[in-house]
Short mmCIF file of C-alpha atoms (C1' of nucleotides) in Angstrom, two decimals:
data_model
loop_
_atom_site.label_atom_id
_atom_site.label_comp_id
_atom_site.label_asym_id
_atom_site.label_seq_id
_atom_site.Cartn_x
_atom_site.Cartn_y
_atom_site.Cartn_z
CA UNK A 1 0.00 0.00 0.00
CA UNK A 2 2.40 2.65 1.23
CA UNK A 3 5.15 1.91 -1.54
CA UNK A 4 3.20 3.67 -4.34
CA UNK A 5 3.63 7.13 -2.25
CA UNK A 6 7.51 6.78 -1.88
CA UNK A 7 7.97 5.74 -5.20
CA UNK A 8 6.44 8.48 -6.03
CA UNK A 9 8.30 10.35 -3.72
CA UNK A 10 11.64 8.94 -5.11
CA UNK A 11 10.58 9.71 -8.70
CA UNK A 12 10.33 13.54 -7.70
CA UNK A 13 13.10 13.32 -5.45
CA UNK A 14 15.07 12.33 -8.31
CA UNK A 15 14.64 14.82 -10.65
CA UNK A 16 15.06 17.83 -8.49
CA UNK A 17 18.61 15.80 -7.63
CA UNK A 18 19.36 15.44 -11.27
CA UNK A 19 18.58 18.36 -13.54
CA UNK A 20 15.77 20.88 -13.03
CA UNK A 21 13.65 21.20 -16.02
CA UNK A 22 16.14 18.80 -18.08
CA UNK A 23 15.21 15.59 -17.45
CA UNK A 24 14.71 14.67 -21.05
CA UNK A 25 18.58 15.55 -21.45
CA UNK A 26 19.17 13.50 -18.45
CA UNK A 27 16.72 10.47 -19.90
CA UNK A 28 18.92 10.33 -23.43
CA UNK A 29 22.18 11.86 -22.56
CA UNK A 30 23.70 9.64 -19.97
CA UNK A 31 26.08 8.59 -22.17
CA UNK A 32 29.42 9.66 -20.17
CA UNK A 33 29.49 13.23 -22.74
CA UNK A 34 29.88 14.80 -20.17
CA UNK A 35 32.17 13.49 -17.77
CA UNK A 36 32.48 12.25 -14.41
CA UNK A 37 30.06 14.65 -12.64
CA UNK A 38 27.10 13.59 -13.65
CA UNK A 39 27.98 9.85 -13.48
CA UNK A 40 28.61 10.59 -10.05
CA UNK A 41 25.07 12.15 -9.78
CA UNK A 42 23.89 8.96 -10.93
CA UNK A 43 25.58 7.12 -8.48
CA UNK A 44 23.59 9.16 -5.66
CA UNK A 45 20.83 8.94 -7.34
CA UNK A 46 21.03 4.85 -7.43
CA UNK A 47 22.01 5.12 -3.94
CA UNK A 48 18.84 6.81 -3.20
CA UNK A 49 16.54 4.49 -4.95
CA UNK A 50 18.16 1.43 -3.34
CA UNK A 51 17.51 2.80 -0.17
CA UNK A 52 14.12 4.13 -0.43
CA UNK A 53 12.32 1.05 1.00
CA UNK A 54 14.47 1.48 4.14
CA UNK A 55 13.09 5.43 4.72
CA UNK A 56 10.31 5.53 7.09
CA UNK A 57 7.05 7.40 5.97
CA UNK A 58 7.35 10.02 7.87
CA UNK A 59 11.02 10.98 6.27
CA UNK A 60 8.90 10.23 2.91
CA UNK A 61 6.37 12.90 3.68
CA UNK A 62 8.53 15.61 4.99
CA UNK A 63 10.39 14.82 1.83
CA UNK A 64 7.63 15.43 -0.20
CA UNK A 65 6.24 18.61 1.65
CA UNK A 66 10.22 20.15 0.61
CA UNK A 67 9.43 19.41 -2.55
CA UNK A 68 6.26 20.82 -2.96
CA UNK A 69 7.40 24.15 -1.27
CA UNK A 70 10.48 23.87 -3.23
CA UNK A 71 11.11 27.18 -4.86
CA UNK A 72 12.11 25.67 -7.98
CA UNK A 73 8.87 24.15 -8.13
CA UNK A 74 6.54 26.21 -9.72
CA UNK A 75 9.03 27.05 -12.57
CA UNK A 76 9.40 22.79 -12.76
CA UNK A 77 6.04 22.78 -12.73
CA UNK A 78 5.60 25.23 -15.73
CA UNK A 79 8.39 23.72 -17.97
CA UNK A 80 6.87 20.35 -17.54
CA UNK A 81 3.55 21.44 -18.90
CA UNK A 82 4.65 23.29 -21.61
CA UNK A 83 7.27 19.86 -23.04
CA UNK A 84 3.89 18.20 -22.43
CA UNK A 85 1.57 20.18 -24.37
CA UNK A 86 4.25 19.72 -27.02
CA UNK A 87 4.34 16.04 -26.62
CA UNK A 88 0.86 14.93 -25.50
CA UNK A 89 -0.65 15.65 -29.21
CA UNK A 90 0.65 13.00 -30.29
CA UNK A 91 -0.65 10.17 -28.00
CA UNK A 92 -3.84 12.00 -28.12
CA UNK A 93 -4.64 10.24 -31.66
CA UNK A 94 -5.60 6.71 -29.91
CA UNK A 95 -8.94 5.11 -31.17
CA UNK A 96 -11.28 5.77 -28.22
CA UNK A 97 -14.15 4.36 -29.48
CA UNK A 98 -15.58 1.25 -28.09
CA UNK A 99 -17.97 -1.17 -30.18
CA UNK A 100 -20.60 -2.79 -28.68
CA UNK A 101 -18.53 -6.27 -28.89
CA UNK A 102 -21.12 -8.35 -30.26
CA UNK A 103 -19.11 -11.60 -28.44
CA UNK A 104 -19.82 -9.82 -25.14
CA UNK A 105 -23.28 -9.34 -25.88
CA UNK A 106 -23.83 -13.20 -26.91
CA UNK A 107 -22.59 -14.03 -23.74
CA UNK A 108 -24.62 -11.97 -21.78
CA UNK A 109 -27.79 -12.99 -23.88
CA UNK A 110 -26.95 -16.16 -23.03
CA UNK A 111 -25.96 -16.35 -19.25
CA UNK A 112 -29.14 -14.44 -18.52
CA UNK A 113 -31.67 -16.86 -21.01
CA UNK A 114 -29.95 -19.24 -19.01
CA UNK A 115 -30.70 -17.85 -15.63
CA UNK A 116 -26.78 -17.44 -14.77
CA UNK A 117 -26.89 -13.83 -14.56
CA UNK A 118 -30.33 -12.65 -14.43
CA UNK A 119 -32.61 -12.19 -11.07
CA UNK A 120 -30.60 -12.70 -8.41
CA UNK A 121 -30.38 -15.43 -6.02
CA UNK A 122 -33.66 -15.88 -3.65
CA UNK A 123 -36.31 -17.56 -5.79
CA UNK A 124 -33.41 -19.03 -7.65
CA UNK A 125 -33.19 -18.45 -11.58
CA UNK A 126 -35.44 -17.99 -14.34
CA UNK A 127 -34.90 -21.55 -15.31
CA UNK A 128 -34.96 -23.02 -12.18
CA UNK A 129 -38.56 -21.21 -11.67
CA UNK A 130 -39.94 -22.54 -15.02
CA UNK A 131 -38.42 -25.71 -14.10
CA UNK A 132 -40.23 -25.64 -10.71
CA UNK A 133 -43.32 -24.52 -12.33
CA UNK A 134 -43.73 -27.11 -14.57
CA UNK A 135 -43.31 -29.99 -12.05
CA UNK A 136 -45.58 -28.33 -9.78
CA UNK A 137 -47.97 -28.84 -12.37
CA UNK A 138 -47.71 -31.97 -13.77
CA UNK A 139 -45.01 -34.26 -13.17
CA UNK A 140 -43.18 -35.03 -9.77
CA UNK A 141 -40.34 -36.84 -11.74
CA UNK A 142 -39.66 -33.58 -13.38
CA UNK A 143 -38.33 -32.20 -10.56
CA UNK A 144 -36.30 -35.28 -9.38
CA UNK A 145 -34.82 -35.14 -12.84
CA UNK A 146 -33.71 -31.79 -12.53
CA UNK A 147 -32.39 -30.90 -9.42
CA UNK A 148 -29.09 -32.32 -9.92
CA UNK A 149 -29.00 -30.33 -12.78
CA UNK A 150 -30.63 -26.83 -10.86
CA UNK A 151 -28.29 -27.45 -7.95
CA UNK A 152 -25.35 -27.83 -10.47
CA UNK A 153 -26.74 -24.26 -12.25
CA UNK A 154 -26.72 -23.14 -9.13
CA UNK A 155 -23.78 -23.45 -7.97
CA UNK A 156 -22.14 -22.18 -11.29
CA UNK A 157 -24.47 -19.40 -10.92
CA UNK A 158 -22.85 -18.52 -7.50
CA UNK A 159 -19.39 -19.28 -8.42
CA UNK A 160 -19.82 -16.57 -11.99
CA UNK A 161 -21.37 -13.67 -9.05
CA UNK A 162 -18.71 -14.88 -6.55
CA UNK A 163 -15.82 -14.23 -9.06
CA UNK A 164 -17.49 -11.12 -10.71
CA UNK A 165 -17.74 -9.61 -8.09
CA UNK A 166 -14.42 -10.25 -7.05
CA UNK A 167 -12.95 -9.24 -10.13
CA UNK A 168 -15.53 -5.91 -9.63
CA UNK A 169 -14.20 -4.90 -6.75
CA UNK A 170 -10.90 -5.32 -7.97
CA UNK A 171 -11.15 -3.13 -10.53
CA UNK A 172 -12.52 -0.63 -8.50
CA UNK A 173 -10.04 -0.49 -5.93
CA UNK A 174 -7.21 -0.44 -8.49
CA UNK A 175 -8.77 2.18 -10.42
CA UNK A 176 -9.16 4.11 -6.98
CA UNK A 177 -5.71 3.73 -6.55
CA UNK A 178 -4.50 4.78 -9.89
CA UNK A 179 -6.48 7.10 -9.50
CA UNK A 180 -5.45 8.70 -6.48
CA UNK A 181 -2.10 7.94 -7.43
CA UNK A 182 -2.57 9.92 -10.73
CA UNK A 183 -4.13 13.04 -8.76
CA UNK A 184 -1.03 13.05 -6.06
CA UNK A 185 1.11 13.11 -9.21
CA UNK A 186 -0.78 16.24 -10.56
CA UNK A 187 0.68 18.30 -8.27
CA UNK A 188 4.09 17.57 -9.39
CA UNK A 189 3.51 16.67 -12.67
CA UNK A 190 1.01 17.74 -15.33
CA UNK A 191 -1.97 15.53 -15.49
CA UNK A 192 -4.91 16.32 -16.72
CA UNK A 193 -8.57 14.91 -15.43
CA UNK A 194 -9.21 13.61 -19.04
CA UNK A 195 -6.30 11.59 -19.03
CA UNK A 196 -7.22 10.49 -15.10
CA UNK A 197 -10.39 9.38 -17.11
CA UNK A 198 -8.94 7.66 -20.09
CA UNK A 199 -6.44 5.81 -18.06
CA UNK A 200 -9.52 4.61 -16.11
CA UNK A 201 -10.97 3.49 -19.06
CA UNK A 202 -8.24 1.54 -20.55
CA UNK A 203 -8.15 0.11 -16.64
CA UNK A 204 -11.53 -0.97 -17.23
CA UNK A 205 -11.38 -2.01 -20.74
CA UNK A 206 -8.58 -4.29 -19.22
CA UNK A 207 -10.83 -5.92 -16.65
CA UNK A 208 -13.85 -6.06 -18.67
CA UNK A 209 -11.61 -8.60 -21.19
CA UNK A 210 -11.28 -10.37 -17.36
CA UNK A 211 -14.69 -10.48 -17.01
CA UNK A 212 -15.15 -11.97 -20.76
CA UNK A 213 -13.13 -14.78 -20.33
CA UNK A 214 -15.10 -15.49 -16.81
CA UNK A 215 -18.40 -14.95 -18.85
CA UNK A 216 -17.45 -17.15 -21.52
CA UNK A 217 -15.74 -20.09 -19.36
CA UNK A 218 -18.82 -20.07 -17.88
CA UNK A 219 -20.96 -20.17 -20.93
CA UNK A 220 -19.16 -23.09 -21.69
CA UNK A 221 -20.09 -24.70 -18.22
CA UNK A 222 -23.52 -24.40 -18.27
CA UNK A 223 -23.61 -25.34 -21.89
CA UNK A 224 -21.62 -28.54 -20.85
CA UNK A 225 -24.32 -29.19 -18.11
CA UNK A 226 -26.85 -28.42 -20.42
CA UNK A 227 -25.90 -31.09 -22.85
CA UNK A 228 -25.39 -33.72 -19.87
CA UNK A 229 -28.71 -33.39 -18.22
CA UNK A 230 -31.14 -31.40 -20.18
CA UNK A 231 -30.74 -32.13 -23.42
CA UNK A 232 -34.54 -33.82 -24.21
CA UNK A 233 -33.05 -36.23 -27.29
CA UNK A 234 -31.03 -37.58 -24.65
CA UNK A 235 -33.44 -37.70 -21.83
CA UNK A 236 -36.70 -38.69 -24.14
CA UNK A 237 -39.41 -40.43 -22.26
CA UNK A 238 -41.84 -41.53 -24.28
CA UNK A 239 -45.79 -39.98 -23.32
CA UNK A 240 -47.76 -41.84 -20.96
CA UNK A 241 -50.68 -43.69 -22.58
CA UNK A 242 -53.39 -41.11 -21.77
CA UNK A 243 -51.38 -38.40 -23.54
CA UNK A 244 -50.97 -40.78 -26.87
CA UNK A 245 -54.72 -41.56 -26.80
CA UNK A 246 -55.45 -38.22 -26.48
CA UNK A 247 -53.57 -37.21 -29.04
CA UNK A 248 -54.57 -39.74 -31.26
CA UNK A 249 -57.98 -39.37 -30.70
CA UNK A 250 -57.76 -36.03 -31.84
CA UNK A 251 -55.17 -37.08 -34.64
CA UNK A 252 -57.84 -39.50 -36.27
CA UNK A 253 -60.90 -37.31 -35.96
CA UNK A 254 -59.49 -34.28 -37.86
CA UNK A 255 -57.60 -36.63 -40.22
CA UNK A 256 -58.27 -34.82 -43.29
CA UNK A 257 -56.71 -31.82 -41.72
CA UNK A 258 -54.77 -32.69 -38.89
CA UNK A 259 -53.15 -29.62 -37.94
CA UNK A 260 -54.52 -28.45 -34.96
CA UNK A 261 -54.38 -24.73 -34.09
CA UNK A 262 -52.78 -23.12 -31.68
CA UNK A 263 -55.09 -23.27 -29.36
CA UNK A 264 -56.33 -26.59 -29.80
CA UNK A 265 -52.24 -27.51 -29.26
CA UNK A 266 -52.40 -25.86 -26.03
CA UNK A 267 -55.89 -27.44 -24.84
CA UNK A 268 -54.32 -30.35 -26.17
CA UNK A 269 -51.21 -30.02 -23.97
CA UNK A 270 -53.17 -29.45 -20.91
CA UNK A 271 -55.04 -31.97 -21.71
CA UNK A 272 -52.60 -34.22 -21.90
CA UNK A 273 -50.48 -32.85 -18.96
CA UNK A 274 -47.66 -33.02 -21.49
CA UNK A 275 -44.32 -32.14 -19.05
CA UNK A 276 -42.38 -29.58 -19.41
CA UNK A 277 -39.00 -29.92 -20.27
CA UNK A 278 -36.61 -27.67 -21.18
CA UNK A 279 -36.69 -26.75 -25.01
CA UNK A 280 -34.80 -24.75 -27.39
CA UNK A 281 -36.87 -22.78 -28.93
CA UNK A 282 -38.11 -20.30 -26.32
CA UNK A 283 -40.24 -18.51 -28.59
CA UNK A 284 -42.84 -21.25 -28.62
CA UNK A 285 -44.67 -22.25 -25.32
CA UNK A 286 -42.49 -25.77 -24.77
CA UNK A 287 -45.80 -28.07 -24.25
CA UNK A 288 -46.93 -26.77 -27.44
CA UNK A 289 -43.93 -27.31 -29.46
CA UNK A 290 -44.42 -31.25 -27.80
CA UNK A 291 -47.93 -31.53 -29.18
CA UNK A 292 -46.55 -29.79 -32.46
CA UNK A 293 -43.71 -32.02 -32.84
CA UNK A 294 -46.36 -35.20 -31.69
CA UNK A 295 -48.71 -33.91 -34.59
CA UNK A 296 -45.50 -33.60 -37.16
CA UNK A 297 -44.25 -37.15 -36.53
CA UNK A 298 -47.65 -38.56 -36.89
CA UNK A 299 -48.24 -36.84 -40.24
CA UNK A 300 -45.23 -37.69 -41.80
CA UNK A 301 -45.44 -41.09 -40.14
CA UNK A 302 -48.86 -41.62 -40.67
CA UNK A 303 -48.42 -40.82 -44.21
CA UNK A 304 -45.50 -42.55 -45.06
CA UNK A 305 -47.13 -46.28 -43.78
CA UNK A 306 -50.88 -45.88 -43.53
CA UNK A 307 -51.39 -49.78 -43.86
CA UNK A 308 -49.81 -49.80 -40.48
CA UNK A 309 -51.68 -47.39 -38.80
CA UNK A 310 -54.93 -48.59 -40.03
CA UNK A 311 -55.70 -50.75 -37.03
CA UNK A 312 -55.18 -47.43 -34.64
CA UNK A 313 -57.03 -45.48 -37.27
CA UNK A 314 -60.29 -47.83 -37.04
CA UNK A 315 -59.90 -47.66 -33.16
CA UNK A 316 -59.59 -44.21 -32.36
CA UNK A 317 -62.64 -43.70 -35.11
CA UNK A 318 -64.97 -45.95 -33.68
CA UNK A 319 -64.40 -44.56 -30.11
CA UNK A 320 -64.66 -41.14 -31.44
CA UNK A 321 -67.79 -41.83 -32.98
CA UNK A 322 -69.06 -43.19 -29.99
CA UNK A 323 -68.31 -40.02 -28.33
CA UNK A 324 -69.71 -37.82 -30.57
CA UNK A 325 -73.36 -39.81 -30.64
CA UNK A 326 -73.57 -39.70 -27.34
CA UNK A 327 -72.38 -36.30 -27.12
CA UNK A 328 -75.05 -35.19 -29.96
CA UNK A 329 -77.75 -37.32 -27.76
CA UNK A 330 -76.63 -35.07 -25.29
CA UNK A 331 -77.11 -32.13 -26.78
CA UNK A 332 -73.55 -31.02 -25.76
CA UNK A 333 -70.98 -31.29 -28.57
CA UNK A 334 -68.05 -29.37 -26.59
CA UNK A 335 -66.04 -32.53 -26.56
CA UNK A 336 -62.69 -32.49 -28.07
CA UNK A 337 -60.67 -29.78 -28.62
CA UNK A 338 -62.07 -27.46 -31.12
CA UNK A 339 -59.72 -26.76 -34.24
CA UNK A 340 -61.71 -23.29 -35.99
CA UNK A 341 -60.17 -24.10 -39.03
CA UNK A 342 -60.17 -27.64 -39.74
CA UNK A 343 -62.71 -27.81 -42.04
CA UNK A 344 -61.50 -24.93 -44.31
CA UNK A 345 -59.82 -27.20 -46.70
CA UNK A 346 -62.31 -30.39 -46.45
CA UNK A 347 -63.90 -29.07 -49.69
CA UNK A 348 -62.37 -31.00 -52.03
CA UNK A 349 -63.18 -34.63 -50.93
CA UNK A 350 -65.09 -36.90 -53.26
CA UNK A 351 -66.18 -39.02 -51.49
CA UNK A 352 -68.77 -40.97 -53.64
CA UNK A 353 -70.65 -42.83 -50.49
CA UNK A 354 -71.07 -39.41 -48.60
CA UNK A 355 -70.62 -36.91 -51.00
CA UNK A 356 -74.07 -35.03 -49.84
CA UNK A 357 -73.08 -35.40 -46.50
CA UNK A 358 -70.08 -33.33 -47.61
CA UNK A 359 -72.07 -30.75 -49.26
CA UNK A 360 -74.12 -30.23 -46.18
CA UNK A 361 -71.05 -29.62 -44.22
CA UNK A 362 -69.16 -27.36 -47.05
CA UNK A 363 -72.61 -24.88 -47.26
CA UNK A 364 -72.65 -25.07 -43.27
CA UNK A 365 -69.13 -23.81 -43.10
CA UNK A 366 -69.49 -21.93 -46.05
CA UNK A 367 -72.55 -19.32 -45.43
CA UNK A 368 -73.02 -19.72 -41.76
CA UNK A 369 -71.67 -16.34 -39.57
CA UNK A 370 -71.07 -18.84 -36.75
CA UNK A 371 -70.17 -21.39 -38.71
CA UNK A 372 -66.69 -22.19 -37.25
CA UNK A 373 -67.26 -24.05 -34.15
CA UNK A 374 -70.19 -25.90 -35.29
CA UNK A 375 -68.60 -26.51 -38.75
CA UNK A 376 -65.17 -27.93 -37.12
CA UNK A 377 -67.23 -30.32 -35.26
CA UNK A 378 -69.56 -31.58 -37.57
CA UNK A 379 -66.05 -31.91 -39.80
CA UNK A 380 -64.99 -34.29 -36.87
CA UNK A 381 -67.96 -36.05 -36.98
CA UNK A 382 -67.55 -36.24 -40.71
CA UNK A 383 -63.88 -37.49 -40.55
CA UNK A 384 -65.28 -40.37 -38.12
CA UNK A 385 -68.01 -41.20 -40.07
CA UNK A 386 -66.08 -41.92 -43.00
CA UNK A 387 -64.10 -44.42 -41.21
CA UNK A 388 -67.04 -46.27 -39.80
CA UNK A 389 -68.89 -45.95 -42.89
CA UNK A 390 -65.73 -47.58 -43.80
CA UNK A 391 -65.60 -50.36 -41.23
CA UNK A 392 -69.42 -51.33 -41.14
CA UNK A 393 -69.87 -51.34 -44.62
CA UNK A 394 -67.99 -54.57 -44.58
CA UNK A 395 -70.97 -56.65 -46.49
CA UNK A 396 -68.48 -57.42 -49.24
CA UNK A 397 -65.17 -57.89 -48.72
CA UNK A 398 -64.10 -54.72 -47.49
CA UNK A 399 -63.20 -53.92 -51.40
CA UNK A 400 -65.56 -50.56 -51.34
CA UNK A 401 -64.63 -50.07 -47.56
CA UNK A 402 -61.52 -49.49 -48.19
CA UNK A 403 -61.26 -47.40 -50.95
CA UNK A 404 -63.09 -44.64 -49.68
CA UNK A 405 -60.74 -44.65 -46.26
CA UNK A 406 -58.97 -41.98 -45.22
CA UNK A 407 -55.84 -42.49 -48.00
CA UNK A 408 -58.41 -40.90 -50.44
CA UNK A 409 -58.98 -37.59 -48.10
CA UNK A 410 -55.30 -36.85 -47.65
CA UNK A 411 -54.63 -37.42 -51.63
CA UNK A 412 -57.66 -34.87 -52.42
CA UNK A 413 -56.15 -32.42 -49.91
CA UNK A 414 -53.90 -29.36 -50.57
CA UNK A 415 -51.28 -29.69 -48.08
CA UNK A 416 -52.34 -33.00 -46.46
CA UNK A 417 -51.69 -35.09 -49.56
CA UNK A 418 -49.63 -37.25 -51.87
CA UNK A 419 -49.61 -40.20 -49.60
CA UNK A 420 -48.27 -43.26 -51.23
CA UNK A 421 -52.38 -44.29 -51.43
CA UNK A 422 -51.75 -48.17 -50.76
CA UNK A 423 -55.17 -48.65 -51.25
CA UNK A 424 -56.39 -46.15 -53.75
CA UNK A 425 -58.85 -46.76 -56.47
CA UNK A 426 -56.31 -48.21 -58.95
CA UNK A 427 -56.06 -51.76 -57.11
CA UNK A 428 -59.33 -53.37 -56.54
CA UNK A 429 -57.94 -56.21 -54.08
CA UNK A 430 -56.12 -55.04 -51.22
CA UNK A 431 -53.36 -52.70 -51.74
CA UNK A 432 -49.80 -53.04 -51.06
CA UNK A 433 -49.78 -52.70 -47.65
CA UNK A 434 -51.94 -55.36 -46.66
CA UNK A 435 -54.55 -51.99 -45.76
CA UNK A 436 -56.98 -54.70 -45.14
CA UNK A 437 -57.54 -55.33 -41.09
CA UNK A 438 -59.54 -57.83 -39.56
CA UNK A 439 -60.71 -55.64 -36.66
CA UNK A 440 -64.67 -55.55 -37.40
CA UNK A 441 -65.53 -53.06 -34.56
"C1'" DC B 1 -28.87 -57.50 -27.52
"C1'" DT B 2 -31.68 -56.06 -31.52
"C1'" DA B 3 -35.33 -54.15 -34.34
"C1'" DG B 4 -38.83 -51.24 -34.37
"C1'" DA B 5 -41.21 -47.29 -31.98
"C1'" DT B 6 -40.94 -42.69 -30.79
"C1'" DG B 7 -39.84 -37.96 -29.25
"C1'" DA B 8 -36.71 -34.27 -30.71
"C1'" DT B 9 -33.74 -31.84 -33.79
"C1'" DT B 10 -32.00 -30.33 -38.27
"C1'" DT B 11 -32.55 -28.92 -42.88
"C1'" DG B 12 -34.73 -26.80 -46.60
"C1'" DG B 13 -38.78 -24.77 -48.49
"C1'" DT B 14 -42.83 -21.57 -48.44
"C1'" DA C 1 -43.70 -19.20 -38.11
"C1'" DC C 2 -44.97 -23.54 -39.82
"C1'" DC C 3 -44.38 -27.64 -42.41
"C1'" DA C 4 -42.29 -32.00 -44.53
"C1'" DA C 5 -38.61 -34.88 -44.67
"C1'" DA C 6 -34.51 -36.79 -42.97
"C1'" DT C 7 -32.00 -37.92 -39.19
"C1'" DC C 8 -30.61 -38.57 -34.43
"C1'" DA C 9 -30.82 -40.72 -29.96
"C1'" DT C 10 -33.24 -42.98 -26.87
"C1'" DC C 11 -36.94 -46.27 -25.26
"C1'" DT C 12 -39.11 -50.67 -25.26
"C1'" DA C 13 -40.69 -55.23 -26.32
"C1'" DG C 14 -39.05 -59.55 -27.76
#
DNA sequence: CTAGATGATTTGGT
DNA sequence: ACCAAATCATCTAG
């Protein structure tokens, strides 16, 4: 602590011992030009230096108060500002600007999406609280899953704070120091507050690289952790039956436009009590990004082998037709989720059994102000009908039933279409993939 | 252990 | 932002 002020101290002490107002001469010229007097100044000079650690700081201070009311000192003073008006220009021309540092800002995106950096400790992190939330909610397993990895966040959250702070108040108390040290000097030297501040600045710049490397080290940490315990491909659990039925159910009754909205994905979520786990894409609400990637496997799945689906297919219509008679006998029909624009598209069927069914359901959708509800349901209905028209129209062979099954809606659809039709119209036996099931439900 | 099932991600297109 | 398709990585039944 106390060696900056005798250094200083010496530094003065020097050049009044040397050369008044010459100390650039002194600086370059040492080169014995002028004989054995000023080597010998030298010599006293080294002497000094050497022994400067031994003076006390008392000697240091009385030293420094003759210097200051030295009456050489103002003149010093004076000549030293004037060689450094002449000189300063020139350092002047550094590049002060500072970029944003787009590698800084990545970081700091990341350790607060990440909960590293953001809200402190005390409810623990952003993650950590979505993390709770969502086991609260549905699934205790969740949250035995992911403590390890909240108490590992954790502590890397408290180790980054620990260490940024450390390195804060490290910075602060050497730039309080220069500081200081930098305004003592101005009374023997020429310093002006704007270089105070730029030295600051470059002290700053200096710990803020400090700080990157902590930011990004730990970047890599949690993205380490990440990868060990929450990445989902690793971790996949399969949905509990419910959920899949559920799903299904809903997957098979708007088969000629299974793309459920986005709020039939979340009723279909909740529904399902699809847990939360943590996802990539923030942007999307993570249970409906499950149902959405359920609904995109299915379609592509569905579509690429509907011979093997048609068992499920014949299931999940029969029980949904079930539903929806009793639900009609009812009088209720607020039974699955709705989707408002499922039947948009339906228009282009041709179905040859059902066809006037079909018109009744296009002019319903088409003309009717409050169409959409009723329309998407009686769509359902439709959808299930066709598949146990399908099934109980089983007097001969199947041959008819299975032509006008679902292959037929997807092929007549815009974006739901082009299925490999296994049993289209141009094989009148069974098609390729043994379509054909023995289920008579 | 293996083959198929399945949830999630990536890629490329609109 | 969403989708289809391909692909990955795991799960599960045998």
């Amino acid at each position: 602590m106390d060696d900056q002020p005798r250094l200083m101290h010496s530094h003065t002490g020097v050049g009044m011992a040397g050369h008044p107002g010459l100390s650039q001469h002194m600086q370059e010229g040492t080169g014995g030009t002028d004989g054995d007097g000023r080597k010998q100044d030298i010599g006293d000079i080294l002497q000094q230096i050497m022994t400067i650690t031994d003076q006390s700081l008392d000697e240091a201070q009385a030293r420094k108060h003759a210097l200051n009311c030295h009456r050489m000192k103002p003149a010093l003073f004076n000549v030293l500002c004037e060689i450094k008006e002449k000189t300063v220009l020139s350092i002047r021309g550094a590049q002060e600007e500072e970029p944003p540092d787009a590698q800084l800002m990545r970081l700091d995106n990341m350790l607060l999406a990440e909960g590293v950096s953001g809200p402190e400790k005390g409810g623990g992190s952003a993650a950590a609280a979505a993390a709770a939330a969502a086991s609260g909610g549905a699934g205790a397993d969740n949250s035995a899953e992911h403590s390890d990895y909240r108490a590992k966040l954790s502590q890397i959250r408290q180790i980054y704070h620990t260490e940024l702070e450390k390195y804060e108040q490290a910075c602060n108390e050497f730039t309080t120091h220069v500081m200081n040290l930098l305004r003592e000097q101005s009374r023997t030297r020429p310093i002006s507050p704007k270089e105070i501040e730029r030295m600051v600045s470059i002290i700053h710049r200096k710990f803020s690289s400090i700080q990157m490397q902590l930011k990004q080290s730990t970047c890599e940490a949690v993205m380490i952790l990440r990868s060990r315990f929450l990445d989902a491909r690793r971790k996949r659990r399969n949905f509990n039956k419910q959920a899949t039925e559920i799903l299904n159910e809903y997957f098979y009754s708007h088969l000629s436009n299974p793309y459920p909205s986005e709020e039939a994905k979340e009723e279909l979520a909740k529904k399902c009590a699809i847990t939360v786990s943590q996802v990539h894409h923030r942007t999307v609400p993570p249970t409906c990004r499950k149902v959405s990637n359920w609904f995109g496997n299915k379609r592509i799945r569905y579509k690429k082998n509907i011979g093997k689906f048609q068992e499920e297919a014949n299931m999940y219509a029969a029980r949904t037709a079930v539903n929806a008679a009793n639900a009609s006998s009812h009088g209720s029909q607020a039974n699955s989720p709705s989707t408002p624009n499922s039947a948009g598209s339906a228009g282009s069927f041709n179905m040859s059994n059902s066809g006037d069914l079909f018109m009744n359901v296009q002019s319903l959708n088409g003309d009717s102000y409050q169409g959409a509800q009723v329309g998407a349901n009686v769509q359902s209905q439709v959808d299930t009908l066709r598949h146990v028209i399908s099934q109980t129209g089983g007097y001969s062979d199947g041959l008819t039933a299975n032509q006008m099954y679902s292959p037929q809606g997807i092929n007549a659809n815009g974006g739901w279409q082009d299925a490999p039709t296994p049993s289209s119209v141009t094989s009148p036996t069974e098609g390729p993939g043994s379509v054909h099931s023995d289920t008579s439900n």
